[in-house]
mmCIF file of C-alpha atoms in Angstrom:
data_model
loop_
_atom_site.group_PDB
_atom_site.id
_atom_site.type_symbol
_atom_site.label_atom_id
_atom_site.label_comp_id
_atom_site.label_asym_id
_atom_site.label_seq_id
_atom_site.Cartn_x
_atom_site.Cartn_y
_atom_site.Cartn_z
ATOM 1 C CA MET A 178 99.720 132.556 102.258
ATOM 2 C CA ARG A 179 100.952 132.029 98.766
ATOM 3 C CA LEU A 180 102.214 128.568 99.633
ATOM 4 C CA LEU A 181 98.732 127.502 100.818
ATOM 5 C CA LEU A 182 96.954 129.176 97.596
ATOM 6 C CA PHE A 183 99.771 127.313 95.524
ATOM 7 C CA ALA A 184 99.003 123.996 97.200
ATOM 8 C CA VAL A 185 94.886 124.416 96.499
ATOM 9 C CA CYS A 186 95.624 125.308 93.087
ATOM 10 C CA VAL A 187 97.780 122.243 92.531
ATOM 11 C CA VAL A 188 94.893 120.034 94.398
ATOM 12 C CA LEU A 189 92.172 121.453 92.381
ATOM 13 C CA VAL A 190 94.115 120.732 88.951
ATOM 14 C CA CYS A 191 94.810 117.166 90.052
ATOM 15 C CA ALA A 192 91.323 116.479 91.280
ATOM 16 C CA SER A 193 89.932 114.577 88.437
ATOM 17 C CA ALA A 194 93.113 112.352 87.968
ATOM 18 C CA ASP A 195 92.888 108.585 88.145
ATOM 19 C CA ALA A 196 96.147 108.482 89.894
ATOM 20 C CA TRP A 197 94.941 110.986 92.950
ATOM 21 C CA PHE A 198 91.846 109.196 93.613
ATOM 22 C CA GLY A 199 92.696 105.726 92.897
ATOM 23 C CA ARG A 200 90.199 103.104 91.523
ATOM 24 C CA ARG A 201 87.174 101.893 93.324
ATOM 25 C CA GLN A 202 87.417 98.062 94.235
ATOM 26 C CA GLY A 203 84.666 95.837 92.219
ATOM 27 C CA GLY A 204 85.470 96.827 88.680
ATOM 28 C CA GLY A 205 84.328 99.109 86.215
ATOM 29 C CA ARG A 206 81.978 102.572 86.267
ATOM 30 C CA GLY A 207 78.388 102.482 87.362
ATOM 31 C CA GLY A 208 77.256 98.977 88.181
ATOM 32 C CA GLY A 209 74.071 99.219 90.227
ATOM 33 C CA ARG A 210 72.640 101.738 92.800
ATOM 34 C CA GLY A 211 74.940 104.697 93.801
ATOM 35 C CA GLY A 212 77.731 103.208 91.694
ATOM 36 C CA GLY A 213 79.648 106.314 91.817
ATOM 37 C CA ASN A 214 79.343 107.460 95.599
ATOM 38 C CA GLY A 215 82.535 105.602 96.753
ATOM 39 C CA ARG A 216 84.631 107.809 94.321
ATOM 40 C CA VAL A 217 82.952 110.874 94.893
ATOM 41 C CA ARG A 218 83.261 110.504 98.633
ATOM 42 C CA THR A 219 87.019 109.362 98.015
ATOM 43 C CA ALA A 220 87.575 112.653 95.790
ATOM 44 C CA VAL A 221 85.945 114.824 98.685
ATOM 45 C CA ASP A 222 87.938 113.161 101.312
ATOM 46 C CA ARG A 223 91.058 113.391 99.480
ATOM 47 C CA THR A 224 90.671 116.880 98.642
ATOM 48 C CA ARG A 225 89.794 117.895 102.081
ATOM 49 C CA GLU A 226 93.096 116.017 103.505
ATOM 50 C CA ALA A 227 95.048 117.659 100.987
ATOM 51 C CA VAL A 228 93.595 121.392 101.673
ATOM 52 C CA GLN A 229 94.170 120.708 105.592
ATOM 53 C CA GLY A 230 97.522 119.143 104.909
ATOM 54 C CA ALA A 231 98.407 122.365 103.002
ATOM 55 C CA GLY A 232 97.292 124.166 106.111
ATOM 56 C CA ASP A 233 99.585 122.064 108.647
ATOM 57 C CA MET A 234 102.611 122.695 106.297
ATOM 58 C CA TYR A 235 101.815 126.506 106.008
ATOM 59 C CA ARG A 236 101.326 126.381 110.004
ATOM 60 C CA ALA A 237 104.868 124.923 110.353
ATOM 61 C CA TYR A 238 106.440 127.291 108.241
ATOM 62 C CA SER A 239 104.694 130.342 110.099
ATOM 63 C CA ASP A 240 105.679 128.913 113.457
ATOM 64 C CA MET A 241 109.402 128.469 111.971
ATOM 65 C CA ARG A 242 109.459 132.146 111.030
ATOM 66 C CA GLU A 243 107.979 132.947 114.348
ATOM 67 C CA ALA A 244 110.357 131.075 116.479
ATOM 68 C CA ASN A 245 113.422 132.493 114.290
ATOM 69 C CA TRP A 246 115.407 129.723 116.178
ATOM 70 C CA LYS A 247 118.865 128.619 115.544
ATOM 71 C CA ASN A 248 119.197 125.373 113.590
ATOM 72 C CA SER A 249 115.238 124.645 113.907
ATOM 73 C CA ASP A 250 114.653 124.244 110.186
ATOM 74 C CA LYS A 251 114.720 120.490 110.009
ATOM 75 C CA TYR A 252 112.322 120.102 112.971
ATOM 76 C CA PHE A 253 110.070 122.267 111.367
ATOM 77 C CA HIS A 254 110.382 120.703 107.810
ATOM 78 C CA ALA A 255 109.682 117.193 109.761
ATOM 79 C CA ARG A 256 106.955 118.669 111.776
ATOM 80 C CA GLY A 257 105.073 119.949 108.789
ATOM 81 C CA ASN A 258 105.032 116.694 106.929
ATOM 82 C CA TYR A 259 104.061 114.790 109.995
ATOM 83 C CA ASP A 260 101.057 116.900 110.698
ATOM 84 C CA ALA A 261 99.915 116.889 106.987
ATOM 85 C CA ALA A 262 100.707 113.293 106.493
ATOM 86 C CA GLN A 263 98.422 112.314 109.844
ATOM 87 C CA ARG A 264 95.625 113.719 107.553
ATOM 88 C CA GLY A 265 95.347 110.893 105.326
ATOM 89 C CA PRO A 266 96.723 110.369 101.761
ATOM 90 C CA GLY A 267 95.703 113.668 100.602
ATOM 91 C CA GLY A 268 97.674 115.368 103.317
ATOM 92 C CA LYS A 269 100.581 113.175 102.707
ATOM 93 C CA TRP A 270 100.360 114.133 98.740
ATOM 94 C CA ALA A 271 100.218 117.557 99.419
ATOM 95 C CA ALA A 272 103.167 117.688 101.938
ATOM 96 C CA LYS A 273 105.217 116.065 99.217
ATOM 97 C CA VAL A 274 104.136 118.636 96.608
ATOM 98 C CA ILE A 275 104.918 121.342 98.838
ATOM 99 C CA SER A 276 108.238 120.080 99.992
ATOM 100 C CA ASP A 277 109.430 119.159 96.601
ATOM 101 C CA ALA A 278 108.374 122.585 95.275
ATOM 102 C CA ARG A 279 110.016 124.506 98.148
ATOM 103 C CA GLU A 280 113.263 122.753 98.068
ATOM 104 C CA GLY A 281 113.459 123.105 94.135
ATOM 105 C CA ILE A 282 112.802 126.880 94.564
ATOM 106 C CA GLN A 283 115.326 127.128 97.379
ATOM 107 C CA SER A 284 117.996 125.417 95.345
ATOM 108 C CA ALA A 285 117.374 127.211 92.048
ATOM 109 C CA PHE A 286 116.982 130.806 93.431
ATOM 110 C CA ARG A 287 118.258 130.924 96.937
ATOM 111 C CA GLY A 288 121.875 128.814 96.265
ATOM 112 C CA GLN A 289 120.867 126.475 98.889
ATOM 113 C CA SER A 290 123.472 123.708 98.958
ATOM 114 C CA GLU A 291 122.930 119.935 98.034
ATOM 115 C CA ALA A 292 123.772 118.852 101.181
ATOM 116 C CA ASP A 293 121.264 121.008 102.864
ATOM 117 C CA ARG A 294 118.767 119.984 100.046
ATOM 118 C CA ARG A 295 119.387 116.524 101.090
ATOM 119 C CA ALA A 296 119.044 117.021 104.854
ATOM 120 C CA ASP A 297 115.851 118.833 104.346
ATOM 121 C CA GLN A 298 114.516 116.180 102.284
ATOM 122 C CA GLU A 299 115.513 113.591 104.638
ATOM 123 C CA ALA A 300 113.760 115.678 107.526
ATOM 124 C CA ASN A 301 110.495 115.782 105.162
ATOM 125 C CA LEU A 302 110.458 112.117 104.376
ATOM 126 C CA TRP A 303 110.982 111.252 108.139
ATOM 127 C CA GLY A 304 107.948 113.405 109.097
ATOM 128 C CA ARG A 305 105.879 112.565 106.081
ATOM 129 C CA ASN A 306 106.364 108.668 107.003
ATOM 130 C CA GLY A 307 105.069 108.884 110.643
ATOM 131 C CA GLY A 308 108.647 109.513 112.154
ATOM 132 C CA ASP A 309 108.578 111.650 115.466
ATOM 133 C CA PRO A 310 109.487 115.295 114.372
ATOM 134 C CA ASN A 311 111.004 115.973 117.597
ATOM 135 C CA ARG A 312 114.332 113.745 116.423
ATOM 136 C CA TYR A 313 115.035 117.118 114.789
ATOM 137 C CA ARG A 314 114.011 119.389 117.537
ATOM 138 C CA PRO A 315 116.904 121.792 118.749
ATOM 139 C CA GLU A 316 117.840 122.164 122.043
ATOM 140 C CA GLY A 317 116.004 124.927 124.069
ATOM 141 C CA LEU A 318 113.322 125.572 121.401
ATOM 142 C CA PRO A 319 109.975 126.722 123.502
ATOM 143 C CA ASP A 320 107.228 124.152 124.146
ATOM 144 C CA ARG A 321 104.824 126.378 122.257
ATOM 145 C CA TYR A 322 106.511 124.736 118.855
#
């Protein structure tokens, strides 16, 4: 739950940045009837995607904890990133922010090795870029996951 709240806070802080929403095609601001509607719609879409993507990341984390299956960590990393990225650019962004934050915390406070961190990030990137998470699925993991 804390991870989801963190992600929502990050999304809200970034909600007004041009880098987050991109620029509208067709040049400057305003410019005729409903000039800002495209940008507002994009902002709402990206924010919704990011919140839903954070939910996907939380669900993968929750499933990993529930499954408690040996060598399943990379699978759940890839699955969470994959599911979030399928939401759209906002979901992909949320997956990257959450994954990077999680890896940073694990490296700093839990003593995760550099090799483990790199392997986790490889699985994160694989899923975020649309790769099949089942590449990392361990033998015997119940179909429920």
